Amino acid sequence: MSADAVFSLQNQSTAIDYSGKIPVEHLDYDYIEKCKDVKYLEKILRVLRSGDEGIFPHLINFCESHLEKLNPRSRALRKENPVATAASLSKDEWSQIVNDLKTWQEETKRTETSLTQQSMFDDLVKENTPPIRGSNCSVPLSQTSDPKEKRNSSKRTLPRDYREWDKFDVEKECDRIDGNVVKNDPPVIINTRNPKIKTKVDASMLTQPEKLLLANREKDKGNEAFRANDYEEAVAYYSRSLSIIPTVAAYNNRAQAEIKLNHWHNAMRDCQRVLELEPENIKALLRRATVYNHMGSFQMAAEDLRMVLRKEPHNAAATQLLFETEKKMKEGQPGQQSKGKRIIIQEVEEEDDSSNDAAEAEKTACPVEPSQPVGGEECSASPAERGDMGNAQKKPHSRGDGGPHGEFNNAHHGHWRGKGGSADKYKVSQESKEKVANGTGKRGSTASAQADQSSSKGTPVGGNASENVNLDAPCGALPPHLARLKNEGNLLFKNGQFADALEKYSLAIQGCTDSGIDSPEDLCILYSNRAACYLKDGNSQDCIQDCIKALELQPFSLKPLLRRAMAYESLERYRQAYVDYKTVLQIDNSVQAAHDSVNRITRLLIEQDGPEWREKLPDIPRVPLSAQQHRREEPPSAEVLQARAEKAARDAERKAEAQFTALKQEGNDFVKKGQYQDALGKYTECLKLKPEECAIYTNRALCYLKQERFTEAKQDCDAALKLEPSNKKAFYRRALANKGLKDYLACSSDLQEVLQQDPNVQEAEKELEEVTVLLRQSLANASPAKPRRTVPITEVDSDEETTAVTNTESSCRGKDIGVNLKPTDAYEFGQALNAARCSRNTAACADLLASTSPEMLPQFLSTQLDGHTISFIMQALDSHLLERDPNLVYQHLNHLHTTNRFSVVLMLLEKDKHRHMTQLFEHLSAVESTEFTKNDVQNLANKYI
């Protein structure tokens, strides 16, 4: 009998007995080649390797190669590698290994010895060691005794007769023992509170490895205190660790401890320091969002949380906190917020404390909303409430985080493994089928009753009274009662009631079948929605079946394909899931969940099938062009560009605000230390960011006064008074500047203004007395032959200033200003352009641009680009140069947008200035040229408009 006959006979007979002995005829090349049973082949290989039937090396190799083709990861193919010894390595390699081990051992011993010998390091480690947490008493060392002495101090007690115990007087014996005991031990020391831990460690004498070791120890102590809910001690130890070596982990941990203590400003400061070191640190962003949420800055918190979710889309803590933050933002309507009380914070200046007078940051009055917690309130959404120090764990998607097809936006679920449960609990009963015609069902009676009540009370089905849902809204071609079932299912799905939503969809599908409704699109949506319910409940098999039905009705529908791919992946059918994900990407290449899943499944298939994994994939269908979405990337619309510009403006404003606050604080710190020159630099940078901040002008004026630069101080005080005409500090410091300039009359006037606003300012009274004396002396010493001429200084109103500027411009227009048409550098180009702008001569500007190389235009405009310049250039190009040389106009526009700060200037450009750009590009697109096309003009216009 041949091997084929044996093999076929075996397959026709009963199943293979794996526990029995292998027949000799099965140890054959032909049989092994035709055998596809991996388990039986492994048993044959074990028999061949044992040598019980003989030694056949070639047959063993043939069996191994055949088994490897069937299952490359079979355990029978694993071979043990012997442990490497001196005999298995060369002499040089073995000696190198031995020398490395000896060197490592010597270095370890040397480091340990140096650490133990340094008493300074031990003193730092043992410094301020607190008592055992939770106890409030400590026992002196003198009260402790050696257990060996206890063991040897008394002899072993001999046993007594039972009759002697009856004669034993217990009370008398106790009195005798108490009388003989002499208490010489000192009393126990009761600590009313734990000793305060120093927050700074002087580690200047330690080496870098010792500092790192000590910093890690202090951080570990803080972690232990945090786990024991002793947050104040945790903050102290984290501060000690940061005083040795500042690290991101210590700042993050201290921020979490500060959040636990409701110290919101300290936590915000730690989060800012972490983000300065690592701008996209997830923990710092999450904790700063928590602080923003407590302080009432819901918009800032939402932006931080969205940044976290862009990095970790499945971060459960960020998702929950963002949901609650957006809910608070929606609830916080302007009409519902109570008007806050304005708190005026007044500062008292001391006479001798110059640093106190110098560094006061102007505390502007801010309204305090009762609904906004300033500190000391708990937040249920805070990740710190869980006691896990805010470490958000990556978890699979929970129920209720998405919506079904056509009604909710979330169609991208994370990777999770389905349970493969049975679908019996979802089957629709016969009684339910009979009630489909009336739009009611047995299982959904509660939801229907709620829906009926909601139509009169305005409350939706899910119990969420914040939304008004019209359950009778029309849905495609479905009749009213089936449309109501679908709407109820959508609402139940949104509220996380997937089983109830599934039954509503099933009733609607059954109603469509019974009524004979011919609407493939609506039926496809119902099957897809029910598949989403199956997927949420882990029933992947039924999800796949519903997706197949939906795709039969509407081929290449995006959401059924995506949900079927997720179901295949949960069942570890990676080849089918890969094909569906690739089909989804053919339809819409912007689905990020499909991209991530393809990358993940590719790695799994390579591990499973090896390098030839592509050959084992099913055929990927080709999607017709009619079903493809976003085939070509279209230029963004005006709304998108406007949204981007607004977002960029908000980001720039946030960044400038944070930089301004940091620079102002640094300037105040320099003033406290008496470093006025450094403070001047910081305040000057602040004014570049916020030129209308009155407090910065008064602070910088103080620095100028300390350096006796009275003219600059007076100029800053004048600028502050233009912004706040009643600023008391500006009047006082301008008086000091006038005193330094020996303008005693102006100084007296400013001091009188200060006293008129606040008569209790003693410094102003003393200065006024002194200045009055100086003023009298100066008048007495003045020569009568040459009387001093008083020059009145009057403030110019805004209307007068506008008139002066207008007169200047009109006089500038009246002059015939020449324009240099051949500039050689940026300075000459700027002079020529300003001359043309001053005279509003667009023809001269056009001649200037015609004589300028387009490649040099960004370099010439790099130092003086602003909105007025761009608008003037656009008018000149449109009015004069476009008719003469449209190709040169296109070249100028192609190089102009590469100028430095062009995007910022364009973002801040006024709306009416955009009109000149729009007209220019409309006229340019109408020109026929061989150097550019209409498509080129459109692409270029997207960079301007």
CSV table of C-alpha atoms in Angstrom, one decimal, residues 703-712:
chain,number,residue,atom,x,y,z
A,703,CYS,CA,15.2,101.9,37.7
A,704,TYR,CA,16.1,105.0,35.8
A,705,LEU,CA,15.8,107.1,39.1
A,706,LYS,CA,18.0,104.7,40.9
A,707,GLN,CA,20.7,105.2,38.2
A,708,GLU,CA,20.1,109.0,38.2
A,709,ARG,CA,18.9,108.9,34.5
A,710,PHE,CA,16.2,111.5,35.2
A,711,THR,CA,15.3,112.3,31.6
A,712,GLU,CA,14.5,108.7,30.7
